[in-house]
Coordinates of C-alpha atoms and ligand atoms in Angstrom, one line a residue:
X1 CA 7.1 42.8 -13.2
X2 CA 10.1 41.5 -12.0
X3 CA 12.5 43.8 -9.2
X4 CA 16.1 44.8 -10.8
X5 CA 18.6 46.0 -7.8
X6 CA 22.5 46.7 -8.2
X7 CA 24.2 48.4 -5.7
X8 CA 28.1 49.7 -5.8
X9 CA 29.7 50.3 -2.4
X10 CA 33.3 50.2 -0.5
X11 CA 32.3 47.6 2.6
X12 CA 32.5 44.1 1.0
X13 CA 28.6 43.6 1.7
X14 CA 26.9 44.6 -0.4
X15 CA 24.6 41.5 -0.9
X16 CA 23.7 41.8 2.6
X17 CA 22.1 44.9 1.5
X18 CA 20.8 43.8 -2.3
X19 CA 19.0 41.2 -0.2
X20 CA 17.3 43.4 1.7
X21 CA 16.2 45.8 -1.1
X22 CA 14.8 42.9 -2.8
X23 CA 13.1 42.3 -0.1
X24 CA 11.4 45.3 -0.6
X25 CA 10.6 44.5 -4.0
X26 CA 9.6 40.9 -3.9
X27 CA 5.7 42.5 -4.7
X28 CA 6.9 42.6 -8.5
X29 CA 7.5 39.3 -8.3
X30 CA 8.7 36.1 -6.2
X31 CA 8.9 33.0 -8.4
X32 CA 12.9 33.0 -8.2
X33 CA 15.2 35.3 -7.3
X34 CA 19.2 35.6 -7.7
X35 CA 22.1 37.9 -6.8
X36 CA 25.3 38.6 -8.8
X37 CA 28.2 39.8 -7.2
X38 CA 32.5 41.0 -8.8
X39 CA 34.6 39.8 -5.4
X40 CA 38.0 39.4 -6.3
X41 CA 37.9 40.0 -9.8
X42 CA 35.7 37.3 -10.3
X43 CA 31.7 36.6 -10.8
X44 CA 30.1 35.4 -8.3
X45 CA 25.9 33.6 -8.9
X46 CA 24.1 32.4 -6.5
X47 CA 19.5 32.5 -7.6
X48 CA 17.2 30.1 -7.4
X49 CA 13.6 29.0 -7.3
X50 CA 11.0 29.4 -4.5
X51 CA 10.6 32.9 -2.0
X52 CA 13.3 35.3 -1.4
X53 CA 13.6 34.1 2.1
X54 CA 13.8 30.3 1.0
X55 CA 16.0 31.2 -2.0
X56 CA 18.7 32.3 0.4
X57 CA 18.3 29.7 3.4
X58 CA 19.5 27.4 0.7
X59 CA 21.7 30.0 -1.6
X60 CA 22.5 32.0 0.9
X61 CA 22.3 35.1 -1.9
X62 CA 23.2 37.5 1.6
X63 CA 26.2 35.9 2.0
X64 CA 28.5 36.6 -1.3
X65 CA 31.3 39.1 -0.7
X66 CA 32.2 42.1 -2.8
X67 CA 31.3 45.9 -2.7
X68 CA 29.2 46.1 -5.7
X69 CA 26.3 43.8 -7.0
X70 CA 23.0 43.0 -8.7
X71 CA 19.6 41.1 -7.6
X72 CA 16.3 40.1 -9.3
X73 CA 13.1 39.2 -7.9
X74 CA 11.2 37.4 -10.8
X75 CA 7.8 36.8 -12.5
X76 CA 9.0 34.3 -15.2
X77 CA 7.7 35.2 -18.9
X78 CA 9.8 33.7 -21.1
X79 CA 11.1 30.8 -20.0
X80 CA 9.3 28.5 -17.3
X81 CA 9.7 29.0 -13.6
X82 CA 13.2 27.0 -12.8
X83 CA 17.1 27.6 -11.7
X84 CA 18.6 28.5 -15.3
X85 CA 15.5 30.3 -15.8
X86 CA 16.5 32.9 -12.4
X87 CA 17.8 35.8 -13.1
X88 CA 20.8 37.0 -12.8
X89 CA 22.4 35.8 -16.9
X90 CA 25.9 35.8 -18.3
X91 CA 27.4 36.0 -21.1
X92 CA 29.8 32.6 -22.4
X93 CA 32.2 33.5 -20.7
X94 CA 30.8 34.2 -17.7
X95 CA 32.0 37.7 -17.1
X96 CA 29.6 39.6 -17.6
X97 CA 26.0 39.0 -15.6
X98 CA 23.0 41.0 -16.5
X99 CA 19.8 41.8 -14.8
X100 CA 16.2 42.3 -16.7
X101 CA 12.2 43.7 -15.6
X102 CA 10.2 44.0 -19.2
X103 CA 10.6 41.3 -22.5
X104 CA 13.2 41.8 -25.4
X105 CA 10.4 41.4 -28.9
X106 CA 13.8 40.6 -30.7
X107 CA 15.0 38.2 -28.7
X108 CA 14.1 34.4 -31.0
X109 CA 15.7 36.7 -34.1
X110 CA 19.2 37.8 -31.9
X111 CA 19.6 34.7 -30.2
X112 CA 19.8 33.1 -33.6
X113 CA 22.3 35.2 -34.5
X114 CA 24.4 34.9 -31.5
X115 CA 24.3 31.7 -31.5
X116 CA 25.2 31.7 -35.4
X117 CA 28.4 33.5 -33.8
X118 CA 29.4 30.4 -31.3
X119 CA 27.2 31.8 -28.2
X120 CA 26.5 29.1 -25.7
X121 CA 22.5 29.6 -24.3
X122 CA 21.6 28.0 -21.0
X123 CA 18.6 29.3 -20.0
X124 CA 15.3 29.5 -22.7
X125 CA 14.8 33.6 -21.4
X126 CA 14.6 36.6 -23.5
X127 CA 16.6 38.1 -21.3
X128 CA 20.4 36.2 -21.5
X129 CA 20.7 37.8 -25.1
X130 CA 21.5 40.9 -23.9
X131 CA 24.8 39.2 -21.6
X132 CA 25.7 38.0 -25.5
X133 CA 25.3 41.2 -27.2
X134 CA 27.0 43.1 -24.4
X135 CA 30.2 40.6 -24.3
X136 CA 30.7 40.9 -28.4
X137 CA 31.0 45.0 -27.7
X138 CA 33.1 44.2 -25.2
X139 CA 35.2 41.8 -27.1
X140 CA 35.7 44.8 -29.5
X141 CA 37.9 47.7 -26.7
X142 CA 34.1 48.8 -25.7
X143 CA 34.2 49.6 -21.8
X144 CA 31.2 48.1 -20.1
X145 CA 28.9 51.5 -21.1
X146 CA 29.4 51.9 -24.7
X147 CA 28.6 48.2 -24.4
X148 CA 25.6 49.1 -23.0
X149 CA 24.6 52.3 -25.1
X150 CA 25.5 50.0 -28.2
X151 CA 22.9 47.1 -27.8
X152 CA 20.2 48.9 -26.0
X153 CA 19.0 50.5 -29.2
X154 CA 19.0 46.7 -30.5
X155 CA 16.4 45.5 -28.4
X156 CA 12.8 45.9 -29.1
X157 CA 9.8 45.6 -26.3
X158 CA 10.6 47.2 -23.0
X159 CA 13.1 46.6 -21.0
X160 CA 14.7 48.4 -17.5
X161 CA 18.5 46.0 -17.0
X162 CA 21.6 46.3 -15.7
X163 CA 24.9 44.8 -16.0
X164 CA 28.1 44.4 -14.6
X165 CA 31.1 42.8 -15.6
X166 CA 34.7 41.8 -14.0
X167 CA 36.7 43.4 -16.5
X168 CA 35.0 46.8 -14.6
X169 CA 34.4 45.7 -11.4
X170 CA 32.9 48.7 -9.5
X171 CA 30.5 50.1 -11.9
X172 CA 26.8 48.8 -12.6
X173 CA 25.7 50.5 -15.8
X174 CA 21.5 50.7 -16.2
X175 CA 19.3 51.5 -18.9
X176 CA 16.1 51.1 -19.7
X177 CA 13.3 51.6 -22.3
X178 CA 9.3 51.2 -21.3
X179 CA 10.1 49.9 -17.7
X180 CA 10.5 52.0 -14.7
X181 CA 14.5 53.0 -12.9
X182 CA 15.1 54.8 -10.2
X183 CA 19.3 55.8 -9.4
X184 CA 19.0 56.9 -5.8
X185 CA 22.3 58.2 -4.2
X186 CA 23.9 58.7 -0.9
X187 CA 27.1 59.0 1.1
X188 CA 29.8 56.5 -0.5
X189 CA 27.0 54.8 -2.2
X190 CA 25.1 53.9 -5.5
X191 CA 21.8 52.2 -6.4
X192 CA 19.9 51.9 -9.3
X193 CA 16.1 50.2 -8.8
X194 CA 12.9 49.9 -9.8
X195 CA 11.1 50.9 -7.3
X196 CA 12.4 54.4 -5.3
X197 CA 10.6 52.1 -2.1
X198 CA 13.8 49.8 -2.5
X199 CA 15.9 52.3 -1.2
X200 CA 14.1 53.9 1.2
X201 CA 16.2 55.5 4.2
X202 CA 19.3 54.1 2.6
X203 CA 19.3 57.5 -0.2
X204 CA 19.7 61.4 0.2
X205 CA 19.0 61.9 -3.5
X206 CA 16.7 60.2 -6.4
X207 CA 16.6 60.5 -10.1
X208 CA 14.0 59.1 -11.8
X209 CA 15.4 58.0 -15.6
X210 CA 13.9 59.2 -18.8
X211 CA 13.6 56.7 -22.2
X212 CA 17.0 55.4 -23.4
X213 CA 19.0 57.2 -20.8
X214 CA 22.2 55.2 -19.6
X215 CA 23.2 55.7 -15.7
X216 CA 27.0 54.3 -14.6
X217 CA 26.7 53.8 -11.1
X218 CA 30.5 53.6 -8.7
X219 CA 30.3 54.5 -5.3
X220 CA 32.0 57.6 -5.2
X221 CA 30.3 58.9 -8.7
X222 CA 27.6 58.0 -11.3
X223 CA 27.5 59.8 -14.2
X224 CA 24.3 59.9 -16.7
X225 CA 24.3 59.5 -21.1
X226 CA 21.3 60.2 -23.1
X227 CA 20.3 57.9 -25.6
X228 CA 22.9 59.1 -27.7
X229 CA 25.7 58.5 -25.5
X230 CA 26.0 62.2 -24.9
X231 CA 26.5 63.2 -20.8
X232 CA 23.5 64.8 -19.1
X233 CA 23.1 65.9 -15.9
X234 CA 19.7 65.2 -14.3
X235 CA 17.9 67.0 -11.3
X236 CA 17.8 64.8 -8.3
X237 CA 14.4 65.1 -6.6
X238 CA 14.2 64.1 -2.4
X239 CA 12.9 60.3 -1.8
X240 CA 9.5 60.6 0.0
X241 CA 9.3 59.8 3.4
X242 CA 6.1 58.5 3.6
X243 CA 7.2 55.3 1.5
X244 CA 9.5 54.2 3.9
X245 CA 6.8 53.0 5.3
X246 CA 6.8 49.6 4.4
X247 CA 6.3 46.5 7.1
X248 CA 3.3 44.3 8.7
X249 CA 3.3 46.5 12.2
X250 CA 2.4 43.4 13.6
X251 CA -0.4 41.8 10.8
X252 CA 0.4 38.2 9.9
X253 CA -0.2 39.5 6.6
X254 CA 0.0 43.4 4.7
X255 CA -3.3 42.3 2.8
X256 CA -4.8 41.9 6.9
X257 CA -3.1 45.5 7.3
X258 CA -3.8 47.3 4.8
X259 CA -7.2 46.3 4.8
X260 CA -7.8 47.7 8.7
X261 CA -5.8 50.6 7.9
X262 CA -8.8 52.0 5.6
X263 CA -10.5 54.2 7.7
X264 CA -7.3 56.6 8.4
X265 CA -6.3 56.0 4.6
X266 CA -9.4 57.7 3.3
X267 CA -9.0 60.4 5.1
X268 CA -5.7 61.1 3.5
X269 CA -7.2 61.2 0.9
X270 CA -9.4 64.0 1.3
X271 CA -6.4 65.5 1.8
X272 CA -6.0 67.6 -0.9
X273 CA -5.1 70.6 -3.3
X274 CA -9.3 72.5 -4.3
X275 CA -7.6 74.3 -6.6
X276 CA -5.9 71.1 -9.0
X277 CA -9.4 69.5 -8.3
X278 CA -11.5 72.5 -9.6
X279 CA -9.5 72.6 -12.4
X280 CA -9.6 68.5 -13.2
X281 CA -12.7 68.9 -12.7
X282 CA -13.0 72.2 -14.8
X283 CA -11.2 69.7 -18.0
X284 CA -13.6 66.9 -17.1
X285 CA -16.1 69.5 -18.2
X286 CA -15.5 70.9 -21.3
X287 CA -13.7 67.4 -23.0
X288 CA -16.3 66.3 -26.0
X289 CA -15.1 62.9 -24.7
X290 CA -13.7 61.3 -21.0
X291 CA -12.6 57.9 -22.0
X292 CA -11.4 56.6 -18.8
X293 CA -8.6 53.7 -19.0
X294 CA -7.3 51.6 -16.1
X295 CA -7.1 47.3 -15.3
X296 CA -8.0 45.5 -12.6
X297 CA -9.2 47.2 -9.5
X298 CA -8.4 50.3 -10.5
X299 CA -11.2 49.6 -13.5
X300 CA -13.8 48.4 -11.1
X301 CA -12.6 52.0 -9.1
X302 CA -13.5 54.0 -12.9
X303 CA -16.6 52.3 -13.3
X304 CA -18.6 54.1 -9.6
X305 CA -16.5 56.9 -10.6
X306 CA -18.3 56.6 -13.7
X307 CA -22.0 56.5 -12.1
X308 CA -20.8 59.4 -10.1
X309 CA -19.7 61.7 -13.1
X310 CA -23.2 60.5 -14.4
X311 CA -25.0 61.2 -11.5
X312 CA -23.4 63.9 -9.8
X313 CA -21.9 66.1 -12.9
X314 CA -24.2 64.9 -15.3
X315 CA -21.4 63.9 -17.5
X316 CA -21.6 60.2 -19.0
X317 CA -17.2 58.6 -19.2
X318 CA -16.8 55.2 -21.4
X319 CA -14.6 53.4 -19.5
X320 CA -12.4 51.3 -21.1
X321 CA -10.0 48.0 -20.2
X322 CA -6.8 49.4 -21.0
X323 CA -5.6 46.2 -22.8
X324 CA -8.4 47.2 -25.3
X325 CA -7.6 50.6 -25.6
X326 CA -5.1 50.8 -28.8
X327 CA -8.3 49.4 -30.6
X328 CA -9.9 52.6 -29.9
X329 CA -7.7 54.9 -30.7
X330 CA -8.9 56.1 -33.7
X331 CA -11.6 57.7 -31.7
X332 CA -9.0 59.7 -29.4
X333 CA -9.1 63.3 -30.2
X334 CA -7.5 66.8 -29.4
X335 CA -10.9 67.3 -27.3
X336 CA -11.1 63.8 -25.4
X337 CA -9.3 64.1 -21.9
X338 CA -8.6 60.6 -21.3
X339 CA -8.4 59.5 -17.2
X340 CA -6.3 57.4 -16.7
X341 CA -6.5 55.3 -12.9
X342 CA -3.6 53.0 -12.2
X343 CA -2.6 52.6 -8.0
X344 CA 1.1 52.1 -8.8
X345 CA 1.2 54.6 -12.4
X346 CA 3.6 51.4 -13.8
X347 CA 0.8 49.3 -15.5
X348 CA 1.8 48.9 -19.1
X349 CA -0.8 48.5 -20.7
X350 CA -2.0 52.3 -19.5
X351 CA 0.5 53.8 -19.8
X352 CA 0.4 52.3 -23.5
X353 CA -3.2 53.6 -23.7
X354 CA -1.9 57.0 -22.0
X355 CA 0.7 57.1 -25.1
X356 CA -1.3 57.0 -27.6
X357 CA -3.5 59.1 -26.4
X358 CA -1.1 61.7 -26.1
X359 CA -0.4 61.4 -29.8
X360 CA -3.5 61.7 -31.2
X361 CA -3.5 65.6 -28.6
X362 CA -6.0 64.3 -26.3
X363 CA -5.4 65.4 -22.3
X364 CA -4.6 63.4 -19.9
X365 CA -5.0 63.1 -16.0
X366 CA -4.2 61.0 -14.2
X367 CA -5.4 59.2 -10.7
X368 CA -2.6 57.5 -9.1
X369 CA -0.7 56.7 -5.4
X370 CA 2.9 56.0 -6.1
X371 CA 4.3 59.2 -6.1
X372 CA 7.4 59.1 -9.3
X373 CA 5.6 57.4 -11.6
X374 CA 6.1 57.0 -15.2
X375 CA 2.0 57.4 -16.1
X376 CA 2.6 60.6 -13.4
X377 CA 5.6 62.0 -16.6
X378 CA 3.2 61.0 -19.3
X379 CA 0.0 62.9 -17.7
X380 CA -1.4 66.5 -17.4
X381 CA -2.6 66.7 -14.3
X382 CA -1.9 64.2 -11.9
X383 CA -4.1 63.4 -8.4
X384 CA -2.7 61.4 -5.8
X385 CA -4.5 58.3 -3.8
X386 CA -2.1 59.7 -0.7
X387 CA -2.4 55.9 0.4
X388 CA 1.2 54.8 1.1
X389 CA 2.4 52.1 0.2
X390 CA 0.2 48.9 -0.5
X391 CA 2.2 45.8 -0.7
X392 CA -0.3 43.3 -1.2
X393 CA -1.1 41.5 -4.8
X394 CA -4.8 42.9 -4.0
X395 CA -6.1 46.1 -4.4
X396 CA -8.0 47.4 -1.0
X397 CA -7.2 50.7 0.2
X398 CA -6.0 51.8 -3.2
X399 CA -9.0 50.8 -4.1
X400 CA -11.2 52.8 -1.4
X401 CA -8.7 55.4 -1.8
X402 CA -9.9 55.5 -5.8
X403 CA -12.9 55.7 -4.7
X404 CA -13.0 58.7 -2.9
X405 CA -10.9 61.0 -5.8
X406 CA -13.8 59.6 -7.9
X407 CA -16.6 61.0 -5.6
X408 CA -13.8 64.6 -5.1
X409 CA -13.9 64.9 -8.5
X410 CA -17.8 64.2 -9.1
X411 CA -18.6 67.6 -7.0
X412 CA -16.3 69.5 -7.3
X413 CA -18.3 69.4 -11.0
X414 CA -21.2 71.0 -9.1
X415 CA -18.8 73.2 -7.1
X416 CA -19.4 71.1 -3.8
X417 CA -15.6 69.7 -3.4
X418 CA -15.6 70.6 0.4
X419 CA -19.5 69.0 1.1
X420 CA -17.8 66.0 -0.5
X421 CA -14.4 66.0 2.0
X422 CA -17.1 66.6 5.0
X423 CA -18.5 63.3 3.5
X424 CA -15.5 61.3 3.2
X425 CA -14.4 62.0 6.5
X426 CA -17.7 60.9 8.2
X427 CA -18.0 57.7 6.1
X428 CA -14.7 56.6 7.0
X429 CA -15.6 56.2 10.9
X430 CA -18.7 54.1 8.8
X431 CA -15.6 51.7 7.3
X432 CA -14.3 51.5 10.6
X433 CA -17.5 50.0 12.0
X434 CA -18.1 48.0 8.9
X435 CA -15.0 46.2 10.0
X436 CA -15.4 45.9 13.4
X437 CA -19.3 44.7 12.9
X438 CA -17.9 42.2 10.4
X439 CA -14.6 40.9 11.1
X440 CA -15.4 38.0 12.8
X441 CA -18.6 36.7 11.5
X442 CA -17.0 36.1 7.8
X443 CA -13.8 33.8 9.2
X444 CA -17.1 31.7 10.2
X445 CA -18.8 32.5 7.4
X446 CA -15.9 30.7 5.6
X447 CA -15.3 28.1 7.7
X448 CA -18.9 26.7 5.2
X449 CA -18.7 27.9 2.2
X450 CA -14.1 27.4 2.1
X451 CA -14.5 25.0 -0.5
X452 CA -17.1 25.6 -2.8
X453 CA -15.1 26.3 -6.4
X454 CA -17.9 28.8 -7.2
X455 CA -19.6 31.9 -6.4
X456 CA -21.0 34.5 -7.9
X457 CA -21.4 38.0 -6.8
X458 CA -24.3 40.0 -7.6
X459 CA -25.5 43.7 -7.4
X460 CA -27.3 47.1 -9.5
X461 CA -25.7 50.1 -10.5
X462 CA -22.9 51.9 -8.4
X463 CA -22.7 48.9 -6.8
X464 CA -22.2 46.4 -9.4
X465 CA -18.3 47.2 -9.8
X466 CA -18.1 46.0 -6.3
X467 CA -19.6 42.9 -6.5
X468 CA -16.9 42.7 -10.2
X469 CA -13.8 43.8 -7.5
X470 CA -15.5 41.8 -5.0
X471 CA -15.2 38.3 -6.9
X472 CA -11.7 39.9 -8.5
X473 CA -10.4 39.4 -5.1
X474 CA -11.5 36.3 -4.0
X475 CA -10.3 34.5 -7.1
X476 CA -7.0 36.6 -7.0
X477 CA -6.0 35.1 -3.8
X478 CA -8.1 32.6 -2.9
X479 CA -8.3 30.7 -6.4
X480 CA -11.7 30.2 -6.6
X481 CA -13.4 30.7 -9.1
X482 CA -15.8 33.6 -8.8
X483 CA -18.0 35.8 -11.4
X484 CA -19.4 40.0 -10.4
X485 CA -22.1 40.7 -12.8
X486 CA -25.7 43.1 -12.9
X487 CA -27.8 41.2 -10.9
X488 CA -30.2 42.5 -13.6
X489 CA -28.1 40.3 -16.1
X490 CA -28.3 36.9 -14.5
X491 CA -30.9 35.6 -16.0
X492 CA -29.4 36.1 -19.0
X493 CA -27.7 32.7 -18.1
X494 CA -25.7 32.2 -15.7
X495 CA -28.9 31.3 -13.2
X496 CA -28.2 28.2 -15.2
X497 CA -24.6 27.7 -13.1
X498 CA -27.0 28.4 -9.7
X499 CA -28.2 24.9 -7.9
X500 CA -28.1 23.7 -4.2
X501 CA -26.0 25.1 -1.7
X502 CA -24.3 27.5 -4.6
X503 CA -23.0 30.2 -2.8
X504 CA -23.9 34.1 -4.5
X505 CA -22.6 37.0 -3.1
X506 CA -25.6 40.4 -2.6
X507 CA -24.4 43.7 -2.3
X508 CA -28.0 45.0 -1.5
X509 CA -27.9 47.7 0.3
X510 CA -30.7 50.2 1.1
X511 CA -30.2 52.2 -1.9
X512 CA -32.3 53.1 -5.0
X513 CA -31.0 49.5 -6.2
X514 CA -32.5 47.5 -3.1
X515 CA -35.4 46.2 -4.2
X516 CA -34.5 45.0 -7.4
X517 CA -31.6 43.5 -6.8
X518 CA -32.7 41.8 -3.7
X519 CA -35.6 39.9 -6.3
X520 CA -32.1 38.5 -8.1
X521 CA -31.3 37.1 -4.7
X522 CA -34.7 35.9 -4.1
X523 CA -34.1 33.9 -7.8
X524 CA -30.7 32.3 -6.7
X525 CA -32.1 31.6 -3.7
X526 CA -35.3 29.8 -5.1
X527 CA -32.8 27.6 -7.2
X528 CA -30.9 26.8 -4.4
X529 CA -28.7 29.3 -3.9
X530 CA -26.9 29.7 -0.5
X531 CA -27.5 34.1 0.1
X532 CA -24.8 36.1 1.0
X533 CA -25.9 39.7 0.9
X534 CA -23.7 42.6 2.3
X535 CA -26.4 45.0 3.1
X536 CA -28.0 47.3 6.1
X537 CA -31.5 46.3 5.6
X538 CA -31.6 42.4 6.8
X539 CA -34.2 40.1 5.4
X540 CA -35.6 36.4 5.5
X541 CA -34.0 35.6 2.2
X542 CA -30.4 35.7 3.4
X543 CA -28.9 33.1 4.6
X544 CA -26.1 35.2 6.0
X545 CA -26.7 38.8 6.7
X546 CA -22.9 40.8 6.6
X547 CA -24.1 44.3 8.1
X548 CA -22.8 47.8 6.9
X549 CA -24.1 50.9 7.9
X550 CA -25.7 53.5 6.1
X551 CA -25.1 56.2 4.1
X552 CA -25.3 58.1 1.5
X553 CA -26.7 56.1 -1.5
X554 CA -23.6 57.5 -3.5
X555 CA -21.9 56.4 -0.6
X556 CA -21.9 52.5 -0.2
X557 CA -19.3 51.8 -2.8
X558 CA -17.3 52.3 0.3
X559 CA -18.4 50.8 3.1
X560 CA -19.9 47.3 1.0
X561 CA -16.8 46.6 -1.0
X562 CA -14.4 46.2 2.6
X563 CA -16.1 42.9 3.5
X564 CA -15.8 42.2 0.1
X565 CA -12.3 42.3 1.3
X566 CA -12.7 40.7 4.4
X567 CA -13.7 37.5 2.8
X568 CA -11.5 37.2 0.7
X569 CA -8.6 37.4 2.8
X570 CA -10.6 35.3 5.3
X571 CA -11.0 32.5 3.0
X572 CA -7.3 32.5 1.5
X573 CA -5.9 32.1 4.9
X574 CA -8.6 29.2 5.5
X575 CA -7.3 27.9 2.3
X576 CA -3.7 27.8 3.6
X577 CA -2.9 30.6 0.8
X578 CA -0.4 33.5 0.9
X579 CA -3.4 36.1 0.4
X580 CA 0.2 38.8 0.1
X581 CA 2.1 36.5 -2.8
X582 CA -1.2 34.9 -4.8
X583 CA 0.8 32.5 -7.7
X584 CA 1.3 33.6 -11.4
X585 CA 0.9 37.1 -10.0
X586 CA 2.2 40.2 -9.2
X587 CA 1.7 43.6 -7.4
X588 CA 3.3 45.5 -11.1
X589 CA 2.2 44.6 -14.4
X590 CA 5.0 46.1 -16.5
X591 CA 4.3 43.9 -19.5
X592 CA 2.1 43.7 -22.2
Ligands
M6R601 O1 -2.1 50.1 -10.3 P1 -2.2 49.4 -11.1 O2 -4.1 50.2 -10.5 O3 -2.3 49.9 -12.5 O4 -2.9 47.9 -10.7 C1 -4.0 47.2 -11.9 C2 -4.3 46.3 -10.8 O5 -3.3 45.0 -11.3 C3 -4.6 45.6 -10.4 O6 -5.9 46.4 -9.4 C4 -5.1 44.1 -9.6 O7 -6.0 43.7 -10.7 C5 -5.0 43.9 -8.3 N1 -4.0 42.8 -8.2 C6 -6.6 43.5 -7.8 O8 -6.5 43.6 -7.1

């Protein structure tokens, strides 16, 4: 959450570049944004509340003069969404500016202490302690990097922050602990950013910053230090070209583009190294216990994976919500395999759990989309989704590819990787049909239901997690309350909420769950529910039939989730919401 960018150049137009790079990181937070530049020895700061383009229209962030600067796009944690709380934050003398992603847990003590020593605070943020602490250190004659080295160990919590100072105008200094930070270098230019995607097409060398490391950037030269202040040499990697592709290609929203490209991205999920899958499958089979940890959509993909492991590999695994993982840490041992699932590879709840599990000696295998992620660094083995950048906050193609990876892994347990690849390739054509058949139909259905306040999604067995995923999609982008649950649970409480006209989404493919799920739909209908069914089999009980192609039982989740994504998308746009940037959310959740 929050995108940070620092840039050193020689051309006096750094703010244009910073603004463009912030645009590519806006998915990390979009409630407010700001830029600080050093220009003619002075610090110029402009910032405001709203989406980046709006803030730019008002404050001309991209026109601030200067060759060195920093920029921030915020997802508020400490302090409301106000101009004063927007980053960058400065010291008392307006000589130092800082941007930060993360949370300084001990900011209250630090702030009290700084106020006692006559520092003046303007904002309610945790971040503002940092420029004031740097100010104290620089007053003692320390350079900016020495000040950062002195301050960072006193900050508890997680952070990646960048600082500039008018005393050392050509420089950006950055460090990280718990939150991501990369450094990218091109000819006569140096960047530090939360995300390598922000630097797309601008750099030749990419460096992943390790915990506690410090980078000192100038346009000509960048140097690195470890947390004790010792100079270190780091190995550069080449930036991945695929991750440069992040435009909407004519679609109004990234989400729609990402839904539509799923037949292709699903194929990309099959471009895998069979040996790696065989090795991981062996890890799964050998482990005494398997714990899958993930959040949000990734956890729902894991719930489908649990069925696949059980029915194909005959191996039971537990799926634990990553934010709850720490409460089960005592059960993790050397014989545990932890499977961590995360599109971004950055989700802090997942990283926390994995760190605990590593300490207990567990083996860690991750399923990730983003290359060069923190989670990847912590894992013994990584399986990649290969679906390219996903910019819309709602997970769509990454979810589908997570299902595909679980499918490949489950069949690798029974030496059938190649067959699984063939099946997924075939199902990619069925995903295309599910889109073609339903896009307009679903847009029509939303006309009738867009003013409803509550939706219920039901399904059974391997399809149950698709009900939960469909409900999550609807609520996060259209702001309609929605609940997904196993169809058999409805009668244990939720049925009392069903009244005349309540929409109930029934995921009811013609598989081993069909009869019982249909029975539950009939029970809901008897209480006045309007039944919207996702199925390959029509039935008179349905008020609306969203038709999906017939596929093998274990592949239905891959085709039935797609219409539910479209339903959420059309509902959101009909209600005038921007599905790419739902309120209060961000794509990478790097806070606890
Ligand atoms: O990057 P991750 O897969 O770890 O993200 C996990 C969740 O934050 C994410 O799936 C979230 O629930 C999505 N916005 C759902 O569409």
